[in-house]
Amino acid sequence: MRIIQAKDYKDMSRKAANILAAQIVMKPDSVLGLATGSTPIGTYDQLVEWYEKGDLDFSDIKSVNLDEYKGLDHGNDQSYYYFMHEHLFDRVNIKEENTNVPDGTKEDAQAECGRYEELIRSYGGVDLQLLGLGHNGHIGFNEPAPVFEKETHCVDLTESTIEANKRFFASAEDVPKQAYTMGIGTIMRARKILVVASGEDKADIVAKAFFGDVTPEVPASILQMHPDVIVVLDAAAASKIAEE
Ligand code: GLP
């Protein structure tokens, strides 16, 4: 695991975007695993800027997103489908048919999660997976649990995740209670993983996840076992590392 320290959010975003851009340049038909949440927004903005300058071409890129709320349709501005179109897909030349987000409108969780897992397999796996980090150490929507869930599955969101994400909804009651997410096994099969974390509120979990014990109670801690992980942190998110 390599930790790269950035000065601030902008610097973190540029460094993370550089790693994604290098992947796109080196392998123009890469399969990118993409993430939502507020942290990667600056990374996507930077990629769009480089695309607009003519430095990046997404025409052969395929993407698979980590997760989606169950029950939200594509038009819902809180769906991750909507988020990805707003922040990246509609701003670069990626082909719509090459972009994938689990379909939260599908009631049959087993069928949808199985389809998604099979789709990733048919793409030959993920070349580079971008991840944010939840306050409780979740990645995608893999919440702390007694075991690591391997495949794409349906999860019940924890109170702390609902609480953290309610800022995007009218109230906590409006936050969906379930989501579809790639499993820990799905994430760990990615050839490379890039984690971004920013802000003081992530400092404790950064120290715990990347320097503490590997345990399913801190899902991101499994990343310590992956052979090719880069974690890009701003100074605030890195501030508790020495204390662990
Ligand atoms: C959500 C997403 C995660 C994301 C996390 C952190 O729960 N499912 O993929 O990493 O939020 O979000 P933020 O970057 O806004 O702190």
Short mmCIF file of C-alpha atoms and ligand atoms in Angstrom, two decimals:
data_model
loop_
_atom_site.label_atom_id
_atom_site.label_comp_id
_atom_site.label_asym_id
_atom_site.label_seq_id
_atom_site.Cartn_x
_atom_site.Cartn_y
_atom_site.Cartn_z
CA MET A 1 0.00 0.00 0.00
CA ARG A 2 1.35 3.38 -0.97
CA ILE A 3 0.18 6.51 0.85
CA ILE A 4 0.47 9.79 -1.01
CA GLN A 5 -0.02 12.92 1.03
CA ALA A 6 -1.52 15.96 -0.62
CA LYS A 7 -1.72 19.48 0.74
CA ASP A 8 -5.44 20.00 0.49
CA TYR A 9 -8.57 18.81 -1.30
CA LYS A 10 -7.57 20.36 -4.64
CA ASP A 11 -4.12 18.83 -4.51
CA MET A 12 -5.60 15.43 -3.52
CA SER A 13 -8.02 15.66 -6.45
CA ARG A 14 -5.24 16.50 -8.93
CA LYS A 15 -3.02 13.69 -7.70
CA ALA A 16 -5.85 11.16 -7.88
CA ALA A 17 -6.87 12.44 -11.34
CA ASN A 18 -3.26 12.06 -12.48
CA ILE A 19 -3.33 8.38 -11.55
CA LEU A 20 -6.62 7.83 -13.38
CA ALA A 21 -5.37 9.84 -16.38
CA ALA A 22 -2.20 7.75 -16.54
CA GLN A 23 -4.34 4.60 -16.58
CA ILE A 24 -6.50 6.00 -19.41
CA VAL A 25 -3.43 7.02 -21.46
CA MET A 26 -1.57 3.76 -20.89
CA LYS A 27 -4.63 1.59 -21.58
CA PRO A 28 -7.29 3.53 -23.52
CA ASP A 29 -9.76 0.62 -23.27
CA SER A 30 -9.44 0.32 -19.49
CA VAL A 31 -12.28 -0.81 -17.28
CA LEU A 32 -12.57 1.82 -14.55
CA GLY A 33 -14.38 1.10 -11.30
CA LEU A 34 -15.93 4.39 -10.22
CA ALA A 35 -17.16 5.81 -6.94
CA THR A 36 -19.62 8.43 -5.76
CA GLY A 37 -19.73 10.56 -2.60
CA SER A 38 -18.41 14.09 -2.22
CA THR A 39 -14.72 13.13 -2.12
CA PRO A 40 -14.18 12.14 -5.80
CA ILE A 41 -16.04 15.17 -7.22
CA GLY A 42 -12.82 17.21 -7.53
CA THR A 43 -11.10 14.25 -9.18
CA TYR A 44 -13.86 14.05 -11.80
CA ASP A 45 -13.73 17.83 -12.34
CA GLN A 46 -10.00 17.59 -13.00
CA LEU A 47 -10.47 14.73 -15.49
CA VAL A 48 -13.13 16.77 -17.30
CA GLU A 49 -10.75 19.73 -17.49
CA TRP A 50 -8.02 17.59 -19.07
CA TYR A 51 -10.59 16.03 -21.43
CA GLU A 52 -11.70 19.51 -22.54
CA LYS A 53 -8.08 20.42 -23.25
CA GLY A 54 -7.86 17.37 -25.51
CA ASP A 55 -5.53 15.44 -23.23
CA LEU A 56 -7.86 12.54 -22.43
CA ASP A 57 -10.04 10.30 -24.57
CA PHE A 58 -12.77 8.18 -22.95
CA SER A 59 -14.16 6.71 -26.18
CA ASP A 60 -12.96 3.17 -25.45
CA ILE A 61 -13.23 3.34 -21.66
CA LYS A 62 -15.74 1.13 -19.87
CA SER A 63 -16.92 1.91 -16.37
CA VAL A 64 -18.59 0.02 -13.55
CA ASN A 65 -19.78 1.90 -10.50
CA LEU A 66 -19.50 0.51 -7.01
CA ASP A 67 -23.01 0.91 -5.74
CA GLU A 68 -26.51 2.35 -5.98
CA TYR A 69 -29.38 3.04 -3.61
CA LYS A 70 -32.20 0.53 -3.91
CA GLY A 71 -35.45 2.09 -5.02
CA LEU A 72 -34.14 5.28 -6.65
CA ASP A 73 -34.75 5.62 -10.37
CA HIS A 74 -32.35 7.21 -12.85
CA GLY A 75 -34.14 10.55 -12.81
CA ASN A 76 -33.81 10.90 -9.03
CA ASP A 77 -31.10 13.47 -8.40
CA GLN A 78 -29.86 11.47 -5.39
CA SER A 79 -29.31 8.29 -7.38
CA TYR A 80 -25.71 7.41 -8.12
CA TYR A 81 -26.72 6.98 -11.78
CA TYR A 82 -27.68 10.67 -11.78
CA PHE A 83 -24.53 11.67 -9.87
CA MET A 84 -22.23 9.95 -12.36
CA HIS A 85 -23.93 11.56 -15.35
CA GLU A 86 -23.81 14.96 -13.70
CA HIS A 87 -20.19 14.81 -12.58
CA LEU A 88 -18.53 12.79 -15.32
CA PHE A 89 -20.41 10.81 -17.98
CA ASP A 90 -22.25 13.75 -19.57
CA ARG A 91 -19.07 15.86 -19.60
CA VAL A 92 -16.66 13.54 -21.41
CA ASN A 93 -16.85 11.30 -24.49
CA ILE A 94 -17.48 8.03 -22.67
CA LYS A 95 -20.15 6.00 -24.49
CA GLU A 96 -23.38 5.65 -22.52
CA GLU A 97 -23.52 1.92 -23.34
CA ASN A 98 -20.08 1.50 -21.76
CA THR A 99 -21.14 3.00 -18.42
CA ASN A 100 -22.67 0.81 -15.72
CA VAL A 101 -24.25 1.45 -12.35
CA PRO A 102 -26.18 -1.24 -10.44
CA ASP A 103 -29.88 -0.75 -11.25
CA GLY A 104 -31.58 0.34 -8.03
CA THR A 105 -35.02 0.03 -9.60
CA LYS A 106 -34.70 -3.73 -9.89
CA GLU A 107 -36.68 -5.33 -7.06
CA ASP A 108 -35.07 -8.75 -7.40
CA ALA A 109 -31.78 -8.19 -5.56
CA GLN A 110 -30.34 -11.58 -6.34
CA ALA A 111 -30.99 -11.24 -10.07
CA GLU A 112 -29.62 -7.69 -10.28
CA CYS A 113 -26.53 -8.40 -8.18
CA GLY A 114 -25.83 -11.59 -10.13
CA ARG A 115 -26.20 -9.70 -13.43
CA TYR A 116 -23.77 -7.02 -12.24
CA GLU A 117 -21.17 -9.48 -11.06
CA GLU A 118 -21.40 -11.31 -14.41
CA LEU A 119 -21.08 -8.03 -16.32
CA ILE A 120 -17.81 -7.19 -14.53
CA ARG A 121 -16.54 -10.68 -15.31
CA SER A 122 -17.50 -10.31 -18.98
CA TYR A 123 -15.45 -7.11 -19.10
CA GLY A 124 -12.42 -9.07 -17.91
CA GLY A 125 -12.43 -7.42 -14.47
CA VAL A 126 -11.63 -3.91 -13.29
CA ASP A 127 -8.26 -2.35 -14.18
CA LEU A 128 -8.42 0.54 -11.72
CA GLN A 129 -10.96 0.90 -8.93
CA LEU A 130 -11.52 4.32 -7.38
CA LEU A 131 -12.81 4.28 -3.78
CA GLY A 132 -13.96 6.81 -1.21
CA LEU A 133 -14.08 5.96 2.47
CA GLY A 134 -17.12 6.02 4.75
CA HIS A 135 -16.75 7.30 8.33
CA ASN A 136 -17.21 3.76 9.64
CA GLY A 137 -14.68 2.37 7.17
CA HIS A 138 -17.21 1.30 4.55
CA ILE A 139 -16.13 0.99 0.93
CA GLY A 140 -18.86 1.05 -1.68
CA PHE A 141 -21.71 0.26 0.69
CA ASN A 142 -19.93 -2.61 2.44
CA GLU A 143 -20.80 -1.78 6.01
CA PRO A 144 -18.99 -3.11 9.11
CA ALA A 145 -20.07 -6.72 9.51
CA PRO A 146 -18.97 -9.99 11.12
CA VAL A 147 -17.64 -11.24 7.74
CA PHE A 148 -16.43 -9.73 4.48
CA GLU A 149 -19.23 -10.06 1.88
CA LYS A 150 -17.62 -11.31 -1.30
CA GLU A 151 -19.88 -10.58 -4.25
CA THR A 152 -22.24 -7.81 -5.33
CA HIS A 153 -25.14 -7.90 -2.87
CA CYS A 154 -27.97 -5.96 -1.26
CA VAL A 155 -27.14 -4.26 2.05
CA ASP A 156 -29.11 -2.67 4.86
CA LEU A 157 -27.47 0.70 5.43
CA THR A 158 -26.33 1.46 8.96
CA GLU A 159 -27.69 4.35 11.01
CA SER A 160 -24.33 6.13 10.73
CA THR A 161 -24.36 5.92 6.93
CA ILE A 162 -27.96 7.12 6.75
CA GLU A 163 -27.00 9.94 9.11
CA ALA A 164 -23.92 10.89 7.01
CA ASN A 165 -25.84 10.82 3.74
CA LYS A 166 -28.99 12.58 4.91
CA ARG A 167 -27.40 15.95 4.06
CA PHE A 168 -28.21 15.15 0.41
CA PHE A 169 -31.88 14.34 1.11
CA ALA A 170 -34.79 16.37 2.49
CA SER A 171 -34.61 14.34 5.74
CA ALA A 172 -33.15 11.12 7.18
CA GLU A 173 -36.51 9.41 6.43
CA ASP A 174 -35.93 10.05 2.73
CA VAL A 175 -32.57 8.26 2.65
CA PRO A 176 -33.09 4.78 1.16
CA LYS A 177 -32.52 2.04 3.73
CA GLN A 178 -30.93 -0.42 1.32
CA ALA A 179 -28.40 -0.39 -1.50
CA TYR A 180 -26.77 -2.68 -4.03
CA THR A 181 -23.00 -2.74 -3.76
CA MET A 182 -20.03 -4.56 -5.21
CA GLY A 183 -18.73 -6.98 -2.57
CA ILE A 184 -15.34 -6.91 -0.93
CA GLY A 185 -14.28 -9.78 -3.20
CA THR A 186 -15.41 -7.83 -6.27
CA ILE A 187 -13.40 -4.81 -5.13
CA MET A 188 -10.33 -6.87 -4.20
CA ARG A 189 -10.26 -8.47 -7.67
CA ALA A 190 -9.52 -5.05 -9.25
CA ARG A 191 -5.96 -4.97 -10.55
CA LYS A 192 -5.25 -1.59 -8.98
CA ILE A 193 -7.08 0.37 -6.33
CA LEU A 194 -7.02 4.12 -5.74
CA VAL A 195 -8.51 5.45 -2.49
CA VAL A 196 -9.22 9.12 -1.89
CA ALA A 197 -9.96 10.65 1.52
CA SER A 198 -10.18 14.25 2.57
CA GLY A 199 -10.91 16.23 5.72
CA GLU A 200 -10.39 15.98 9.44
CA ASP A 201 -13.56 13.94 9.89
CA LYS A 202 -11.86 11.09 7.99
CA ALA A 203 -8.58 11.21 9.97
CA ASP A 204 -9.58 8.59 12.60
CA ILE A 205 -10.91 6.07 10.11
CA VAL A 206 -7.91 6.55 7.78
CA ALA A 207 -5.53 5.66 10.63
CA LYS A 208 -7.67 2.71 11.72
CA ALA A 209 -8.33 1.30 8.24
CA PHE A 210 -4.83 1.52 6.84
CA PHE A 211 -2.69 1.14 9.96
CA GLY A 212 -4.93 -0.86 12.29
CA ASP A 213 -6.01 -4.51 12.31
CA VAL A 214 -7.56 -6.08 9.25
CA THR A 215 -11.15 -6.83 10.26
CA PRO A 216 -14.57 -6.91 8.57
CA GLU A 217 -15.66 -4.46 11.29
CA VAL A 218 -13.55 -1.93 9.32
CA PRO A 219 -14.23 -3.04 5.74
CA ALA A 220 -11.54 -0.82 4.15
CA SER A 221 -8.87 -2.51 6.28
CA ILE A 222 -8.91 -5.45 3.82
CA LEU A 223 -7.19 -3.14 1.32
CA GLN A 224 -3.97 -3.65 3.31
CA MET A 225 -3.95 -7.16 1.77
CA HIS A 226 -4.24 -5.96 -1.85
CA PRO A 227 -0.96 -5.93 -3.81
CA ASP A 228 -1.51 -2.60 -5.61
CA VAL A 229 -3.25 0.12 -3.61
CA ILE A 230 -2.57 3.85 -3.65
CA VAL A 231 -4.21 6.01 -1.00
CA VAL A 232 -4.25 9.75 -1.68
CA LEU A 233 -4.96 11.81 1.44
CA ASP A 234 -5.10 15.49 2.07
CA ALA A 235 -3.21 16.78 5.13
CA ALA A 236 -6.31 16.79 7.35
CA ALA A 237 -7.23 13.18 6.53
CA ALA A 238 -3.62 12.09 7.13
CA SER A 239 -3.32 13.94 10.44
CA LYS A 240 -3.92 10.98 12.79
CA ILE A 241 -1.74 8.41 11.06
CA ALA A 242 1.20 8.73 13.46
CA GLU A 243 -1.04 8.29 16.49
CA GLU A 244 -2.19 4.79 15.54
C1 GLP B 1 -21.27 6.77 0.35
C2 GLP B 1 -20.79 5.90 -0.82
C3 GLP B 1 -19.34 5.53 -0.69
C4 GLP B 1 -18.52 6.75 -0.32
C5 GLP B 1 -18.97 7.29 1.00
C6 GLP B 1 -18.16 8.47 1.51
O1 GLP B 1 -21.75 6.04 1.40
N1 GLP B 1 -21.55 4.72 -0.99
O2 GLP B 1 -18.89 4.94 -1.89
O3 GLP B 1 -17.16 6.44 -0.29
O4 GLP B 1 -20.33 7.68 0.85
O5 GLP B 1 -18.68 9.64 0.97
P1 GLP B 1 -17.97 11.05 1.05
O6 GLP B 1 -16.89 11.02 0.02
O7 GLP B 1 -19.06 12.02 0.68
O8 GLP B 1 -17.47 11.21 2.42
#
